[in-house]
C-alpha cells in the first residue's frame, strides 16, 4: 500500500493558525479527502472533507491542489482544546481501500 | 440524531477466546466499516459492509470475520484471540464512502 504521510507532531500557541499537510500521491481518482480529529481512547471525529480546491466550514479549511497529491488542513486560532491527533483519510488508487494518514499530534500551549 | 453506537465499551478476554463486538450505524447509513487501532498508531481498515455484503477487506487473518444485518447493524467477530489483538476497535458508518462517522470504539484487552 502507498504511504499516506503526515508530520509526526506540531506545536502551536493559543490563537495561532495551524496548517497540517498530508501527502497522498497515490490517491484514488474519485475519492474525497477527509480529515479527522482524535482524542485519546475516543473514535475519530469528522472535521472536514473536500475533493479539490478549497473547502471551508465553521471549524476548519481544507486546501487541495489541482493534482490532489496532497492536502492541507488549516485550523484558525487554535485553542487548548484543539490538542489532539489529526488524521487524513484517502482512498488508495491501487487497492481501492481507504487509508488513514500516519497522524499528526498537535500540542497547543497557552 | 444518535451517532454510531458500539458495545461493549470495554472488554477483557483471555488468549484463545472468542469475542463479538457490535455496532449500530447512524440512521440512514447503509455502510459499516471496522477498524483496529493499536495504541499509538492510526486506525487500520479491517472490513467494509454495504447492504449486507462485504465490499472490502484489509490485511487481517481469517480469525477476523464480520457480518451486517438487515437493519444495517454489524458484528465483528475475532476467534482464537492473541495478545496482539489488544486494541481499540472502531466502527464507522457512512452514506458516502469517504465520509465516515466513527463510534466511540470498543477497548479490547487480551491477557
PDB file of C-alpha atoms in Angstrom:
ATOM      1  CA  UNK A   1       0.000   0.000   0.000  1.00  0.00           C
ATOM      2  CA  UNK A   2       1.208   3.513  -0.783  1.00  0.00           C
ATOM      3  CA  UNK A   3       2.007   5.506   2.317  1.00  0.00           C
ATOM      4  CA  UNK A   4      -0.122   8.460   3.275  1.00  0.00           C
ATOM      5  CA  UNK A   5       2.245  10.613   5.293  1.00  0.00           C
ATOM      6  CA  UNK A   6       1.876  13.461   7.748  1.00  0.00           C
ATOM      7  CA  UNK A   7       4.285  15.257  10.089  1.00  0.00           C
ATOM      8  CA  UNK A   8       4.563  13.316  13.330  1.00  0.00           C
ATOM      9  CA  UNK A   9       3.933  16.300  15.578  1.00  0.00           C
ATOM     10  CA  UNK A  10       3.387  20.040  15.652  1.00  0.00           C
ATOM     11  CA  UNK A  11       3.406  22.616  18.432  1.00  0.00           C
ATOM     12  CA  UNK A  12       1.428  25.835  18.499  1.00  0.00           C
ATOM     13  CA  UNK A  13       0.187  28.534  20.851  1.00  0.00           C
ATOM     14  CA  UNK A  14      -3.373  29.531  21.505  1.00  0.00           C
ATOM     15  CA  UNK A  15      -4.752  31.922  18.923  1.00  0.00           C
ATOM     16  CA  UNK A  16      -2.370  30.904  16.160  1.00  0.00           C
ATOM     17  CA  UNK A  17      -3.280  29.331  12.831  1.00  0.00           C
ATOM     18  CA  UNK A  18      -2.086  25.766  12.315  1.00  0.00           C
ATOM     19  CA  UNK A  19      -1.617  24.086   8.944  1.00  0.00           C
ATOM     20  CA  UNK A  20      -1.207  20.301   8.762  1.00  0.00           C
ATOM     21  CA  UNK A  21      -0.309  18.695   5.459  1.00  0.00           C
ATOM     22  CA  UNK A  22      -0.987  15.163   4.273  1.00  0.00           C
ATOM     23  CA  UNK A  23       0.879  13.653   1.330  1.00  0.00           C
ATOM     24  CA  UNK A  24      -1.142  11.123  -0.660  1.00  0.00           C
ATOM     25  CA  UNK A  25       0.483  10.710  -4.055  1.00  0.00           C
ATOM     26  CA  UNK A  26      -1.464   7.532  -4.900  1.00  0.00           C
ATOM     27  CA  UNK A  27      -4.947   8.843  -4.204  1.00  0.00           C
ATOM     28  CA  UNK A  28      -7.899   7.243  -5.942  1.00  0.00           C
ATOM     29  CA  UNK A  29      -9.424   9.364  -8.677  1.00  0.00           C
ATOM     30  CA  UNK A  30     -12.973   9.511  -7.390  1.00  0.00           C
ATOM     31  CA  UNK A  31     -12.482   9.653  -3.640  1.00  0.00           C
ATOM     32  CA  UNK A  32     -12.817  12.664  -1.396  1.00  0.00           C
ATOM     33  CA  UNK A  33     -10.169  13.636   1.158  1.00  0.00           C
ATOM     34  CA  UNK A  34     -11.396  13.616   4.727  1.00  0.00           C
ATOM     35  CA  UNK A  35      -9.784  14.887   7.921  1.00  0.00           C
ATOM     36  CA  UNK A  36     -10.441  13.697  11.446  1.00  0.00           C
ATOM     37  CA  UNK A  37      -9.568  14.763  14.978  1.00  0.00           C
ATOM     38  CA  UNK A  38      -8.975  12.126  17.625  1.00  0.00           C
ATOM     39  CA  UNK A  39      -8.659  12.410  21.387  1.00  0.00           C
ATOM     40  CA  UNK A  40      -7.159   9.547  23.454  1.00  0.00           C
ATOM     41  CA  UNK A  41      -9.372   6.458  23.660  1.00  0.00           C
ATOM     42  CA  UNK A  42     -12.112   8.046  21.545  1.00  0.00           C
ATOM     43  CA  UNK A  43     -13.247   7.487  17.993  1.00  0.00           C
ATOM     44  CA  UNK A  44     -12.043   9.899  15.293  1.00  0.00           C
ATOM     45  CA  UNK A  45     -14.291  12.933  14.871  1.00  0.00           C
ATOM     46  CA  UNK A  46     -15.096  14.208  11.370  1.00  0.00           C
ATOM     47  CA  UNK A  47     -13.693  17.692  10.734  1.00  0.00           C
ATOM     48  CA  UNK A  48     -13.919  18.445   7.029  1.00  0.00           C
ATOM     49  CA  UNK A  49     -13.998  16.845   3.605  1.00  0.00           C
ATOM     50  CA  UNK A  50     -13.163  18.010   0.101  1.00  0.00           C
ATOM     51  CA  UNK A  51     -12.455  16.839  -3.433  1.00  0.00           C
ATOM     52  CA  UNK A  52     -10.471  19.747  -4.893  1.00  0.00           C
ATOM     53  CA  UNK A  53      -9.573  23.418  -4.410  1.00  0.00           C
ATOM     54  CA  UNK A  54     -10.733  24.868  -1.106  1.00  0.00           C
ATOM     55  CA  UNK A  55     -13.450  23.935   1.341  1.00  0.00           C
ATOM     56  CA  UNK A  56     -14.317  25.843   4.497  1.00  0.00           C
ATOM     57  CA  UNK A  57     -16.659  25.101   7.364  1.00  0.00           C
ATOM     58  CA  UNK A  58     -17.167  26.566  10.813  1.00  0.00           C
ATOM     59  CA  UNK A  59     -14.099  24.887  12.305  1.00  0.00           C
ATOM     60  CA  UNK A  60     -11.516  24.455   9.538  1.00  0.00           C
ATOM     61  CA  UNK A  61     -10.443  24.944   5.948  1.00  0.00           C
ATOM     62  CA  UNK A  62      -9.123  22.337   3.578  1.00  0.00           C
ATOM     63  CA  UNK A  63      -6.812  23.196   0.690  1.00  0.00           C
ATOM     64  CA  UNK A  64      -6.330  20.688  -2.131  1.00  0.00           C
ATOM     65  CA  UNK A  65      -4.045  21.406  -5.116  1.00  0.00           C
ATOM     66  CA  UNK A  66      -5.080  20.514  -8.649  1.00  0.00           C
ATOM     67  CA  UNK A  67      -3.061  17.262  -8.708  1.00  0.00           C
ATOM     68  CA  UNK A  68      -4.690  16.142  -5.426  1.00  0.00           C
ATOM     69  CA  UNK A  69      -1.464  14.520  -4.258  1.00  0.00           C
ATOM     70  CA  UNK A  70      -1.559  16.412  -1.006  1.00  0.00           C
ATOM     71  CA  UNK A  71      -3.987  18.315   1.173  1.00  0.00           C
ATOM     72  CA  UNK A  72      -3.631  20.875   3.948  1.00  0.00           C
ATOM     73  CA  UNK A  73      -5.913  21.178   6.931  1.00  0.00           C
ATOM     74  CA  UNK A  74      -5.975  24.706   8.323  1.00  0.00           C
ATOM     75  CA  UNK A  75      -7.180  25.364  11.865  1.00  0.00           C
ATOM     76  CA  UNK A  76      -7.670  29.080  12.532  1.00  0.00           C
ATOM     77  CA  UNK A  77      -6.970  30.452  16.009  1.00  0.00           C
ATOM     78  CA  UNK A  78      -6.371  27.168  17.826  1.00  0.00           C
ATOM     79  CA  UNK A  79      -7.242  26.734  21.488  1.00  0.00           C
ATOM     80  CA  UNK A  80      -6.023  24.322  24.158  1.00  0.00           C
ATOM     81  CA  UNK A  81      -8.938  22.018  23.365  1.00  0.00           C
ATOM     82  CA  UNK A  82      -7.555  21.500  19.845  1.00  0.00           C
ATOM     83  CA  UNK A  83      -4.703  19.436  21.311  1.00  0.00           C
ATOM     84  CA  UNK A  84      -5.279  16.074  19.654  1.00  0.00           C
ATOM     85  CA  UNK A  85      -4.113  13.780  16.866  1.00  0.00           C
ATOM     86  CA  UNK A  86      -5.227  14.703  13.361  1.00  0.00           C
ATOM     87  CA  UNK A  87      -5.582  12.186  10.539  1.00  0.00           C
ATOM     88  CA  UNK A  88      -6.292  12.444   6.848  1.00  0.00           C
ATOM     89  CA  UNK A  89      -8.247   9.640   5.158  1.00  0.00           C
ATOM     90  CA  UNK A  90      -7.988   8.928   1.447  1.00  0.00           C
ATOM     91  CA  UNK A  91      -8.704   6.133  -0.989  1.00  0.00           C
ATOM     92  CA  UNK A  92      -5.734   4.284  -2.465  1.00  0.00           C
ATOM     93  CA  UNK A  93      -5.734   4.106  -6.257  1.00  0.00           C
ATOM     94  CA  UNK A  94      -4.265   0.592  -6.444  1.00  0.00           C
ATOM     95  CA  UNK A  95      -6.200  -1.210  -3.724  1.00  0.00           C
ATOM     96  CA  UNK A  96      -9.336   0.937  -3.641  1.00  0.00           C
ATOM     97  CA  UNK A  97      -9.134   0.826   0.142  1.00  0.00           C
ATOM     98  CA  UNK A  98      -9.450   3.818   2.438  1.00  0.00           C
ATOM     99  CA  UNK A  99      -6.166   4.541   4.192  1.00  0.00           C
ATOM    100  CA  UNK A 100      -5.530   6.758   7.183  1.00  0.00           C
ATOM    101  CA  UNK A 101      -2.525   9.022   7.197  1.00  0.00           C
ATOM    102  CA  UNK A 102       0.212   8.451   9.737  1.00  0.00           C
ATOM    103  CA  UNK A 103      -1.331  11.066  12.033  1.00  0.00           C
ATOM    104  CA  UNK A 104      -0.101  14.403  13.394  1.00  0.00           C
ATOM    105  CA  UNK A 105      -0.041  15.040  17.114  1.00  0.00           C
ATOM    106  CA  UNK A 106      -0.864  18.720  17.678  1.00  0.00           C
ATOM    107  CA  UNK A 107       0.051  20.246  21.025  1.00  0.00           C
ATOM    108  CA  UNK A 108      -1.360  23.691  21.769  1.00  0.00           C
ATOM    109  CA  UNK A 109       0.282  25.726  24.527  1.00  0.00           C
ATOM    110  CA  UNK A 110      -1.233  28.632  26.471  1.00  0.00           C
TER     111      UNK A 110
ATOM    112  CA  UNK B   1     -29.862  12.203  15.955  1.00  0.00           C
ATOM    113  CA  UNK B   2     -27.980   9.341  17.545  1.00  0.00           C
ATOM    114  CA  UNK B   3     -24.481   8.771  16.290  1.00  0.00           C
ATOM    115  CA  UNK B   4     -22.752   5.471  15.768  1.00  0.00           C
ATOM    116  CA  UNK B   5     -23.022   3.290  18.839  1.00  0.00           C
ATOM    117  CA  UNK B   6     -20.774   0.402  19.816  1.00  0.00           C
ATOM    118  CA  UNK B   7     -20.943  -2.214  22.511  1.00  0.00           C
ATOM    119  CA  UNK B   8     -19.414  -3.120  24.791  1.00  0.00           C
ATOM    120  CA  UNK B   9     -17.258  -0.156  25.761  1.00  0.00           C
ATOM    121  CA  UNK B  10     -14.546  -2.265  27.311  1.00  0.00           C
ATOM    122  CA  UNK B  11     -13.797  -5.952  27.224  1.00  0.00           C
ATOM    123  CA  UNK B  12     -11.164  -8.186  28.773  1.00  0.00           C
ATOM    124  CA  UNK B  13     -10.572 -11.618  27.270  1.00  0.00           C
ATOM    125  CA  UNK B  14      -8.040 -14.409  27.630  1.00  0.00           C
ATOM    126  CA  UNK B  15      -5.830 -15.703  24.837  1.00  0.00           C
ATOM    127  CA  UNK B  16      -7.614 -18.291  22.725  1.00  0.00           C
ATOM    128  CA  UNK B  17     -11.090 -16.997  23.490  1.00  0.00           C
ATOM    129  CA  UNK B  18     -13.575 -15.567  21.032  1.00  0.00           C
ATOM    130  CA  UNK B  19     -15.075 -12.067  21.047  1.00  0.00           C
ATOM    131  CA  UNK B  20     -18.037 -10.389  19.362  1.00  0.00           C
ATOM    132  CA  UNK B  21     -18.229  -6.620  19.008  1.00  0.00           C
ATOM    133  CA  UNK B  22     -21.378  -4.810  17.949  1.00  0.00           C
ATOM    134  CA  UNK B  23     -22.105  -1.639  16.067  1.00  0.00           C
ATOM    135  CA  UNK B  24     -25.242   0.312  15.193  1.00  0.00           C
ATOM    136  CA  UNK B  25     -24.857   2.840  12.379  1.00  0.00           C
ATOM    137  CA  UNK B  26     -26.348   6.282  12.033  1.00  0.00           C
ATOM    138  CA  UNK B  27     -29.933   6.075  10.805  1.00  0.00           C
ATOM    139  CA  UNK B  28     -29.993   6.068   7.013  1.00  0.00           C
ATOM    140  CA  UNK B  29     -26.415   4.864   6.596  1.00  0.00           C
ATOM    141  CA  UNK B  30     -26.174   1.545   4.797  1.00  0.00           C
ATOM    142  CA  UNK B  31     -22.425   1.060   5.008  1.00  0.00           C
ATOM    143  CA  UNK B  32     -20.441  -0.023   8.053  1.00  0.00           C
ATOM    144  CA  UNK B  33     -16.679  -0.318   8.304  1.00  0.00           C
ATOM    145  CA  UNK B  34     -14.486  -1.763  11.025  1.00  0.00           C
ATOM    146  CA  UNK B  35     -11.024  -0.560  12.028  1.00  0.00           C
ATOM    147  CA  UNK B  36      -8.420  -1.716  14.514  1.00  0.00           C
ATOM    148  CA  UNK B  37      -6.352   0.905  16.289  1.00  0.00           C
ATOM    149  CA  UNK B  38      -3.384  -0.283  18.288  1.00  0.00           C
ATOM    150  CA  UNK B  39      -2.145   2.127  20.933  1.00  0.00           C
ATOM    151  CA  UNK B  40      -0.041   4.878  19.390  1.00  0.00           C
ATOM    152  CA  UNK B  41      -0.941   4.038  15.799  1.00  0.00           C
ATOM    153  CA  UNK B  42      -3.555   5.098  13.292  1.00  0.00           C
ATOM    154  CA  UNK B  43      -6.678   3.055  12.561  1.00  0.00           C
ATOM    155  CA  UNK B  44      -6.187   0.080  10.240  1.00  0.00           C
ATOM    156  CA  UNK B  45      -9.025  -0.997   7.954  1.00  0.00           C
ATOM    157  CA  UNK B  46     -10.483  -4.446   8.650  1.00  0.00           C
ATOM    158  CA  UNK B  47     -13.797  -4.729   6.781  1.00  0.00           C
ATOM    159  CA  UNK B  48     -16.413  -2.741   4.954  1.00  0.00           C
ATOM    160  CA  UNK B  49     -20.006  -3.887   4.504  1.00  0.00           C
ATOM    161  CA  UNK B  50     -22.658  -2.323   2.333  1.00  0.00           C
ATOM    162  CA  UNK B  51     -26.195  -3.609   2.089  1.00  0.00           C
ATOM    163  CA  UNK B  52     -25.163  -6.748   3.976  1.00  0.00           C
ATOM    164  CA  UNK B  53     -22.392  -7.622   1.546  1.00  0.00           C
ATOM    165  CA  UNK B  54     -18.670  -7.451   2.153  1.00  0.00           C
ATOM    166  CA  UNK B  55     -17.222  -4.694  -0.011  1.00  0.00           C
ATOM    167  CA  UNK B  56     -13.658  -4.646   1.230  1.00  0.00           C
ATOM    168  CA  UNK B  57     -11.248  -6.451   3.476  1.00  0.00           C
ATOM    169  CA  UNK B  58      -7.950  -5.332   4.959  1.00  0.00           C
ATOM    170  CA  UNK B  59      -4.859  -7.401   5.677  1.00  0.00           C
ATOM    171  CA  UNK B  60      -6.197  -9.301   8.646  1.00  0.00           C
ATOM    172  CA  UNK B  61      -6.184 -13.086   9.215  1.00  0.00           C
ATOM    173  CA  UNK B  62      -9.241 -15.276   8.793  1.00  0.00           C
ATOM    174  CA  UNK B  63      -9.715 -15.217  12.559  1.00  0.00           C
ATOM    175  CA  UNK B  64     -11.444 -11.909  11.903  1.00  0.00           C
ATOM    176  CA  UNK B  65     -14.918 -12.023  10.417  1.00  0.00           C
ATOM    177  CA  UNK B  66     -17.909  -9.735  10.281  1.00  0.00           C
ATOM    178  CA  UNK B  67     -21.456  -9.510   9.092  1.00  0.00           C
ATOM    179  CA  UNK B  68     -24.129  -6.916   8.573  1.00  0.00           C
ATOM    180  CA  UNK B  69     -27.766  -7.426   9.449  1.00  0.00           C
ATOM    181  CA  UNK B  70     -30.942  -6.309   7.622  1.00  0.00           C
ATOM    182  CA  UNK B  71     -31.196  -3.281   9.938  1.00  0.00           C
ATOM    183  CA  UNK B  72     -27.600  -2.368   8.887  1.00  0.00           C
ATOM    184  CA  UNK B  73     -26.111  -3.046  12.306  1.00  0.00           C
ATOM    185  CA  UNK B  74     -22.953  -5.101  12.283  1.00  0.00           C
ATOM    186  CA  UNK B  75     -20.896  -7.543  14.285  1.00  0.00           C
ATOM    187  CA  UNK B  76     -17.160  -8.092  14.261  1.00  0.00           C
ATOM    188  CA  UNK B  77     -16.003 -11.497  15.435  1.00  0.00           C
ATOM    189  CA  UNK B  78     -12.473 -12.443  16.378  1.00  0.00           C
ATOM    190  CA  UNK B  79     -11.556 -16.062  17.105  1.00  0.00           C
ATOM    191  CA  UNK B  80      -8.543 -17.530  18.887  1.00  0.00           C
ATOM    192  CA  UNK B  81      -7.563 -14.222  20.416  1.00  0.00           C
ATOM    193  CA  UNK B  82      -3.892 -13.297  20.586  1.00  0.00           C
ATOM    194  CA  UNK B  83      -2.207 -10.744  22.817  1.00  0.00           C
ATOM    195  CA  UNK B  84      -1.623  -8.638  19.700  1.00  0.00           C
ATOM    196  CA  UNK B  85      -5.361  -8.292  19.165  1.00  0.00           C
ATOM    197  CA  UNK B  86      -5.499  -5.887  22.095  1.00  0.00           C
ATOM    198  CA  UNK B  87      -6.634  -2.610  20.584  1.00  0.00           C
ATOM    199  CA  UNK B  88      -9.402  -0.076  20.193  1.00  0.00           C
ATOM    200  CA  UNK B  89     -11.900  -1.412  17.662  1.00  0.00           C
ATOM    201  CA  UNK B  90     -13.706   1.302  15.795  1.00  0.00           C
ATOM    202  CA  UNK B  91     -16.870   1.104  13.792  1.00  0.00           C
ATOM    203  CA  UNK B  92     -17.768   3.744  11.225  1.00  0.00           C
ATOM    204  CA  UNK B  93     -20.935   4.235   9.242  1.00  0.00           C
ATOM    205  CA  UNK B  94     -21.268   6.191   6.058  1.00  0.00           C
ATOM    206  CA  UNK B  95     -23.675   7.320   3.421  1.00  0.00           C
ATOM    207  CA  UNK B  96     -20.830   8.236   1.085  1.00  0.00           C
ATOM    208  CA  UNK B  97     -17.725   6.043   1.159  1.00  0.00           C
ATOM    209  CA  UNK B  98     -15.147   8.579   2.257  1.00  0.00           C
ATOM    210  CA  UNK B  99     -17.394  10.480   4.697  1.00  0.00           C
ATOM    211  CA  UNK B 100     -17.241   8.060   7.586  1.00  0.00           C
ATOM    212  CA  UNK B 101     -18.583   8.756  11.056  1.00  0.00           C
ATOM    213  CA  UNK B 102     -16.990   6.840  13.873  1.00  0.00           C
ATOM    214  CA  UNK B 103     -18.358   5.382  17.052  1.00  0.00           C
ATOM    215  CA  UNK B 104     -16.617   5.651  20.424  1.00  0.00           C
ATOM    216  CA  UNK B 105     -14.886   2.320  19.982  1.00  0.00           C
ATOM    217  CA  UNK B 106     -14.565  -0.865  21.996  1.00  0.00           C
ATOM    218  CA  UNK B 107     -11.382  -1.260  24.007  1.00  0.00           C
ATOM    219  CA  UNK B 108     -10.363  -4.932  23.869  1.00  0.00           C
ATOM    220  CA  UNK B 109      -7.678  -6.192  26.212  1.00  0.00           C
ATOM    221  CA  UNK B 110      -6.366  -9.725  25.730  1.00  0.00           C
ATOM    222  CA  UNK B 111      -4.459 -11.230  28.653  1.00  0.00           C
TER     223      UNK B 111
END
